[in-house]
Coordinates of C-alpha atoms in Angstrom, one line a residue:
M1421 CA 74.9 -107.1 -101.1
A1422 CA 78.1 -108.2 -102.8
G1423 CA 81.7 -107.1 -103.2
V1424 CA 84.2 -107.9 -105.9
A1425 CA 88.0 -107.9 -105.3
G1426 CA 89.8 -105.7 -107.8
G1427 CA 86.6 -104.0 -109.0
N1428 CA 86.5 -100.2 -109.4
D1429 CA 82.7 -99.8 -109.2
L1430 CA 79.6 -101.9 -108.4
Q1431 CA 76.0 -101.1 -109.3
W1432 CA 72.7 -103.0 -108.9
C1433 CA 70.6 -103.5 -112.0
F1434 CA 67.1 -104.7 -111.2
S1435 CA 65.9 -107.0 -114.0
Q1436 CA 62.4 -106.8 -115.5
V1437 CA 62.0 -110.5 -114.7
K1438 CA 60.5 -110.9 -111.2
G1439 CA 62.9 -112.1 -108.7
A1440 CA 66.1 -111.5 -110.8
I1441 CA 68.7 -109.1 -109.8
D1442 CA 71.7 -108.3 -112.0
E1443 CA 74.9 -106.7 -110.9
D1444 CA 77.3 -104.6 -113.0
V1445 CA 80.9 -104.7 -111.9
A1446 CA 83.6 -102.6 -113.5
E1447 CA 87.0 -104.2 -113.3
D1448 CA 89.7 -101.9 -114.6
K1449 CA 88.7 -101.7 -118.3
T1450 CA 86.1 -104.5 -118.5
I1451 CA 82.4 -104.5 -117.3
K1452 CA 80.8 -107.8 -116.1
L1453 CA 77.1 -108.4 -115.6
W1454 CA 76.2 -111.0 -113.0
K1455 CA 72.9 -112.6 -112.0
I1456 CA 72.3 -112.8 -108.3
G1457 CA 69.6 -115.2 -107.1
E1458 CA 68.4 -117.1 -104.0
R1459 CA 67.5 -120.7 -103.7
D1460 CA 65.7 -122.4 -100.8
K1461 CA 64.4 -125.5 -102.5
R1462 CA 66.0 -128.4 -104.3
A1463 CA 64.6 -131.1 -106.6
E1464 CA 64.8 -134.7 -105.5
G1465 CA 63.7 -137.9 -107.2
Y1466 CA 65.4 -137.7 -110.6
N1467 CA 65.0 -140.7 -112.9
L1468 CA 68.5 -140.8 -114.4
K1469 CA 70.6 -139.4 -111.5
D1470 CA 71.1 -140.2 -107.8
E1471 CA 70.6 -137.4 -105.2
D1472 CA 74.4 -136.8 -105.3
G1473 CA 74.4 -136.2 -109.0
R1474 CA 75.9 -139.5 -110.2
L1475 CA 74.2 -141.2 -113.2
R1476 CA 72.1 -144.2 -112.3
D1477 CA 72.6 -147.6 -114.0
P1478 CA 69.9 -147.7 -116.7
F1479 CA 69.2 -151.4 -116.0
R1480 CA 68.3 -150.5 -112.4
I1481 CA 65.6 -148.0 -113.5
T1482 CA 62.4 -150.0 -113.3
S1483 CA 59.8 -147.3 -112.6
L1484 CA 59.1 -143.7 -113.5
R1485 CA 59.6 -141.1 -110.7
V1486 CA 58.2 -137.6 -110.5
P1487 CA 60.8 -135.2 -109.0
V1488 CA 59.6 -133.2 -106.1
L1489 CA 60.9 -129.9 -104.6
M1490 CA 62.2 -130.2 -101.0
P1491 CA 63.1 -127.3 -98.7
M1492 CA 66.8 -126.5 -98.1
D1493 CA 69.0 -123.9 -96.4
L1494 CA 68.8 -120.6 -98.2
M1495 CA 71.7 -120.2 -100.7
V1496 CA 72.7 -117.2 -102.7
E1497 CA 74.1 -117.9 -106.1
A1498 CA 76.0 -115.6 -108.5
S1499 CA 76.5 -116.5 -112.1
P1500 CA 78.2 -114.5 -114.9
R1501 CA 75.9 -113.3 -117.6
R1502 CA 77.7 -110.9 -119.9
V1503 CA 81.1 -109.3 -120.5
F1504 CA 81.3 -105.8 -121.9
A1505 CA 84.9 -105.2 -123.0
N1506 CA 87.2 -103.4 -125.4
A1507 CA 85.5 -100.0 -125.1
H1508 CA 87.9 -98.2 -122.6
T1509 CA 91.5 -97.3 -123.0
Y1510 CA 91.8 -96.1 -119.4
H1511 CA 90.6 -97.6 -116.1
I1512 CA 86.9 -97.3 -115.6
N1513 CA 86.1 -95.1 -112.6
S1514 CA 82.3 -95.4 -112.5
I1515 CA 79.3 -97.1 -114.0
S1516 CA 75.7 -96.0 -113.7
V1517 CA 72.5 -97.8 -114.7
N1518 CA 69.9 -95.7 -116.3
S1519 CA 66.3 -95.3 -115.2
D1520 CA 65.0 -97.1 -118.3
H1521 CA 66.6 -100.3 -117.0
Q1522 CA 68.0 -100.9 -120.5
T1523 CA 71.1 -98.7 -120.8
Y1524 CA 74.0 -97.7 -118.6
L1525 CA 77.0 -95.4 -118.6
S1526 CA 80.6 -96.2 -118.0
A1527 CA 83.3 -93.6 -117.6
D1528 CA 87.0 -93.4 -117.6
D1529 CA 89.4 -90.5 -117.3
L1530 CA 88.6 -89.1 -120.8
R1531 CA 85.5 -90.7 -122.1
I1532 CA 81.9 -91.7 -121.2
N1533 CA 80.2 -94.5 -123.1
L1534 CA 76.5 -95.5 -123.3
W1535 CA 75.8 -99.2 -123.4
H1536 CA 72.7 -101.4 -123.9
L1537 CA 72.4 -104.2 -121.4
E1538 CA 71.7 -106.7 -124.2
I1539 CA 74.5 -105.7 -126.5
T1540 CA 78.1 -106.5 -125.4
D1541 CA 80.2 -105.8 -128.5
R1542 CA 79.6 -102.1 -129.1
S1543 CA 78.7 -98.9 -127.2
F1544 CA 78.2 -95.2 -128.1
N1545 CA 80.8 -92.7 -127.1
I1546 CA 78.8 -89.7 -125.7
V1547 CA 81.5 -87.7 -124.0
D1548 CA 85.1 -87.4 -125.2
I1549 CA 87.4 -84.8 -123.7
K1550 CA 90.7 -86.2 -125.0
P1551 CA 92.7 -83.4 -126.7
A1552 CA 94.5 -83.8 -129.9
N1553 CA 97.7 -83.2 -128.0
M1554 CA 97.8 -84.9 -124.6
E1555 CA 100.1 -82.2 -123.3
E1556 CA 97.2 -79.9 -123.4
L1557 CA 95.1 -82.0 -121.1
T1558 CA 94.0 -79.9 -118.1
E1559 CA 91.4 -82.1 -116.4
V1560 CA 90.0 -85.6 -116.3
I1561 CA 86.6 -87.2 -115.7
T1562 CA 86.3 -88.4 -112.1
A1563 CA 82.7 -89.8 -111.9
A1564 CA 79.4 -90.0 -113.9
E1565 CA 75.8 -90.8 -113.0
C1566 CA 72.5 -91.0 -114.7
H1567 CA 69.5 -89.0 -113.5
P1568 CA 67.2 -91.2 -111.3
N1569 CA 64.0 -90.6 -113.4
Q1570 CA 65.0 -88.8 -116.6
C1571 CA 66.8 -91.3 -118.8
N1572 CA 68.1 -88.6 -121.1
V1573 CA 70.0 -86.6 -118.4
F1574 CA 73.4 -87.4 -116.8
V1575 CA 76.1 -85.6 -115.0
Y1576 CA 79.8 -86.0 -114.8
S1577 CA 82.4 -84.4 -112.5
S1578 CA 86.0 -83.4 -113.1
S1579 CA 89.3 -83.1 -111.4
K1580 CA 88.9 -79.3 -111.4
G1581 CA 85.9 -79.5 -109.1
T1582 CA 83.3 -78.8 -111.8
I1583 CA 80.1 -80.7 -112.7
R1584 CA 78.5 -80.8 -116.1
L1585 CA 74.9 -81.8 -116.7
C1586 CA 74.2 -83.1 -120.1
D1587 CA 71.0 -83.9 -122.1
M1588 CA 71.4 -86.8 -124.6
R1589 CA 68.5 -85.4 -126.6
T1590 CA 70.5 -82.3 -127.8
A1591 CA 73.2 -84.2 -129.7
A1592 CA 74.8 -87.7 -130.2
L1593 CA 78.0 -86.4 -128.7
C1594 CA 77.4 -84.5 -125.5
D1595 CA 80.5 -82.3 -125.8
R1596 CA 78.4 -79.2 -124.9
H1597 CA 76.9 -79.3 -121.5
T1598 CA 73.4 -78.1 -120.6
K1599 CA 74.4 -76.8 -117.1
F1600 CA 77.8 -76.1 -115.5
F1601 CA 78.1 -76.2 -111.8
E1602 CA 81.2 -74.6 -110.1
E1603 CA 81.8 -72.8 -106.8
P1604 CA 84.1 -69.8 -107.1
E1605 CA 87.3 -70.2 -105.2
D1606 CA 88.2 -67.9 -102.3
P1607 CA 91.5 -66.3 -103.4
S1608 CA 92.6 -65.8 -99.8
S1609 CA 92.5 -69.6 -99.1
R1610 CA 94.3 -70.6 -102.3
S1611 CA 97.4 -72.9 -101.8
F1612 CA 99.6 -75.4 -103.6
F1613 CA 97.0 -78.1 -102.7
S1614 CA 93.8 -76.2 -103.8
E1615 CA 93.4 -77.9 -107.1
I1616 CA 94.1 -81.4 -105.7
I1617 CA 91.6 -81.1 -102.9
S1618 CA 88.9 -79.6 -105.1
S1619 CA 88.8 -82.6 -107.3
I1620 CA 85.5 -84.3 -107.1
S1621 CA 85.7 -88.0 -106.2
D1622 CA 82.0 -88.9 -106.3
V1623 CA 78.7 -87.4 -107.6
K1624 CA 75.2 -88.7 -106.6
F1625 CA 71.7 -87.6 -107.5
S1626 CA 69.2 -87.5 -104.8
H1627 CA 66.4 -90.0 -105.1
S1628 CA 63.9 -87.2 -105.9
G1629 CA 66.2 -85.9 -108.7
R1630 CA 66.0 -82.3 -107.5
Y1631 CA 69.5 -82.2 -105.9
M1632 CA 72.9 -83.8 -106.4
M1633 CA 75.7 -84.3 -104.0
T1634 CA 79.4 -84.1 -104.7
R1635 CA 82.4 -85.2 -102.5
D1636 CA 85.8 -83.6 -102.7
Y1637 CA 88.7 -84.3 -100.4
L1638 CA 87.6 -82.2 -97.4
S1639 CA 83.8 -81.7 -97.8
V1640 CA 80.5 -82.8 -99.2
K1641 CA 78.4 -80.3 -101.1
V1642 CA 74.7 -80.4 -102.1
W1643 CA 73.6 -78.7 -105.3
D1644 CA 70.2 -77.6 -106.4
L1645 CA 69.9 -78.5 -110.2
N1646 CA 68.3 -75.1 -110.7
M1647 CA 71.3 -73.2 -109.2
E1648 CA 74.7 -73.5 -110.9
N1649 CA 76.8 -70.8 -109.3
R1650 CA 77.2 -72.4 -105.8
P1651 CA 76.0 -75.3 -103.7
V1652 CA 73.0 -74.9 -101.3
E1653 CA 74.7 -76.8 -98.5
T1654 CA 78.3 -77.6 -97.6
Y1655 CA 79.4 -80.1 -94.9
Q1656 CA 82.9 -80.3 -93.6
V1657 CA 83.9 -83.9 -93.4
H1658 CA 87.4 -83.6 -91.8
E1659 CA 88.4 -79.9 -91.9
Y1660 CA 91.0 -80.7 -89.2
L1661 CA 93.1 -82.3 -92.0
R1662 CA 93.6 -79.0 -93.7
S1663 CA 96.8 -78.4 -91.6
K1664 CA 98.0 -81.9 -92.5
L1665 CA 97.8 -81.6 -96.3
C1666 CA 101.6 -81.5 -96.8
S1667 CA 102.1 -84.9 -95.1
L1668 CA 98.9 -86.3 -96.8
Y1669 CA 100.5 -85.3 -100.1
E1670 CA 103.7 -87.0 -99.3
N1671 CA 102.0 -90.3 -98.4
D1672 CA 99.6 -90.1 -101.3
C1673 CA 96.5 -90.1 -99.1
I1674 CA 95.5 -86.7 -100.6
F1675 CA 94.6 -88.6 -103.8
D1676 CA 92.1 -91.0 -102.0
K1677 CA 88.7 -91.1 -103.6
F1678 CA 85.9 -91.1 -101.0
E1679 CA 82.3 -91.9 -102.0
C1680 CA 79.1 -90.5 -100.6
C1681 CA 75.5 -91.6 -100.4
W1682 CA 71.9 -90.4 -99.5
N1683 CA 69.5 -92.1 -97.2
G1684 CA 66.2 -93.2 -98.7
S1685 CA 64.3 -90.0 -98.0
D1686 CA 67.2 -87.7 -99.0
S1687 CA 67.2 -86.2 -95.5
A1688 CA 70.6 -87.4 -94.5
I1689 CA 73.9 -88.1 -96.2
M1690 CA 76.9 -90.3 -95.4
T1691 CA 80.6 -90.4 -96.4
G1692 CA 83.8 -91.9 -95.1
S1693 CA 87.0 -90.6 -93.5
Y1694 CA 90.2 -92.0 -91.9
N1695 CA 90.8 -94.1 -88.8
N1696 CA 87.7 -96.2 -89.9
F1697 CA 85.6 -93.1 -89.2
F1698 CA 82.5 -92.3 -91.2
R1699 CA 80.4 -89.2 -91.0
M1700 CA 76.6 -88.7 -91.2
F1701 CA 74.9 -85.3 -91.7
D1702 CA 71.2 -84.5 -91.0
R1703 CA 70.1 -82.0 -93.6
N1704 CA 67.0 -80.8 -91.6
T1705 CA 68.7 -80.2 -88.2
R1706 CA 72.3 -79.6 -89.6
K1707 CA 73.5 -82.0 -86.9
D1708 CA 76.3 -84.3 -87.7
I1709 CA 77.9 -87.3 -86.1
T1710 CA 81.2 -89.2 -86.4
L1711 CA 81.0 -93.0 -86.0
E1712 CA 83.7 -95.7 -86.1
A1713 CA 83.6 -99.1 -87.9
S1714 CA 85.5 -101.6 -85.9
R1715 CA 85.3 -105.2 -84.8
E1716 CA 84.4 -104.1 -81.2
S1717 CA 81.4 -102.0 -82.4
S1718 CA 80.2 -104.6 -84.9
K1719 CA 79.3 -107.2 -82.3
P1720 CA 75.6 -108.1 -82.3
R1721 CA 73.4 -105.5 -80.6
A1722 CA 76.4 -103.3 -79.9
T1723 CA 75.6 -99.6 -80.0
L1724 CA 77.9 -97.2 -82.0
K1725 CA 79.3 -94.4 -79.8
P1726 CA 79.9 -91.0 -81.3
R1727 CA 83.6 -90.2 -81.8
K1728 CA 85.3 -86.8 -81.7
V1729 CA 88.7 -85.6 -83.0
S1730 CA 90.6 -83.1 -81.0
T1731 CA 92.7 -80.5 -82.7
G1732 CA 93.9 -78.6 -79.7
G1733 CA 96.5 -79.3 -77.1
K1734 CA 94.1 -80.6 -74.4
R1735 CA 91.7 -83.3 -75.3
K1736 CA 88.8 -84.9 -73.4
K1737 CA 88.9 -88.5 -72.3
D1738 CA 86.7 -89.9 -75.1
E1739 CA 88.4 -87.8 -77.9
I1740 CA 91.2 -88.8 -80.2
S1741 CA 94.0 -86.5 -81.2
V1742 CA 94.3 -85.6 -84.9
D1743 CA 97.9 -86.7 -84.7
S1744 CA 96.9 -90.2 -83.6
L1745 CA 94.6 -90.9 -86.6
D1746 CA 95.5 -94.0 -88.7
F1747 CA 95.6 -93.0 -92.3
N1748 CA 95.9 -96.6 -93.4
K1749 CA 92.4 -97.2 -92.1
K1750 CA 90.0 -95.5 -94.4
I1751 CA 86.4 -95.8 -95.4
L1752 CA 86.2 -95.0 -99.1
H1753 CA 82.9 -96.9 -99.9
T1754 CA 79.5 -96.4 -98.2
A1755 CA 75.9 -97.4 -99.1
W1756 CA 72.5 -96.7 -97.5
H1757 CA 69.5 -99.0 -98.0
P1758 CA 66.9 -97.2 -100.1
K1759 CA 64.0 -97.9 -97.8
E1760 CA 65.3 -98.9 -94.4
N1761 CA 67.9 -97.4 -91.9
V1762 CA 70.5 -100.0 -92.8
I1763 CA 74.0 -98.9 -93.9
A1764 CA 77.1 -100.6 -95.2
V1765 CA 80.6 -99.3 -95.0
A1766 CA 83.8 -100.9 -96.4
A1767 CA 86.7 -100.4 -94.1
T1768 CA 89.9 -101.6 -95.8
N1769 CA 89.2 -105.3 -96.4
N1770 CA 86.1 -105.5 -94.0
L1771 CA 82.5 -104.9 -94.8
Y1772 CA 80.4 -103.7 -91.9
I1773 CA 76.6 -103.6 -91.9
F1774 CA 74.8 -101.5 -89.2
Q1775 CA 71.1 -101.2 -88.5
D1776 CA 69.1 -98.5 -86.7
K1777 CA 68.4 -99.3 -83.1
I1778 CA 65.0 -101.1 -82.8
N1779 CA 63.1 -100.8 -79.5

């Protein structure tokens, strides 16, 4: 697992070469491909160099040595491989590696490009929503992701809370979507903040490819790809903030972009919140839990205790008042191991890794 300062998005790209793992990192308008590797052996006994790397005096070399591999402490190495640049006018908000392991998408506010991992100097523009007159712009692209097993299908979300599914087989420019997902708004709950909080900050396909999950400011929604008119599941992440939208707008927190993720079996989902809280929802039992990432809870073998937020006047001893939440402490990025119950959450400038309790 790795993090890059200043990066907008990070994705693993598993190489066809055994043991090689590449990593795509989007930094503003440029994409960089890194090779990540492990080394636990070192070569000793060079003919022309000493063990510390200095060249040996040729006159002192009197015999031929055969270098041998010696064990050493495990070391993780990262080396830059390729730079994909000059294809985005605006900051890149997401990258997604395709299931063919040869191509990937990169998206900014107005365009989505298709790249080949071996070609750095050109890409294909497959979505372009930039109007002739920028004053007519009504929405922007917020996230894009490739289907997990159909390399011709991808989705992208918008600031208007809509999701478009596109098929690259239909046309070179996917300006016409194949499916359009949108939940009708309840007119009785409409407010000044409705459009802002409906903006989708992240979209993720389930591992099976049957569902997709979207995260807006207050909730997580699960969509069946065969049903476009409404989500099949809705989970409230921090509904208690609805009464705080005015102050959240004034301090710009309302524009925070939270990510979401699935567990390996698609039976649970996770996303972040404020006060270093993160939420987990079990899709089978519909139970949910709020946990906190802190230095105290991250000590070895420490057990995470459920947290609760109180919205009323009286609160229990172990509850925290909604007025006491720290909005400077936020978990925007979360990740779940594809096969094990291991999660990673990024809280401000700290990365926490938690493992399921093992008896």
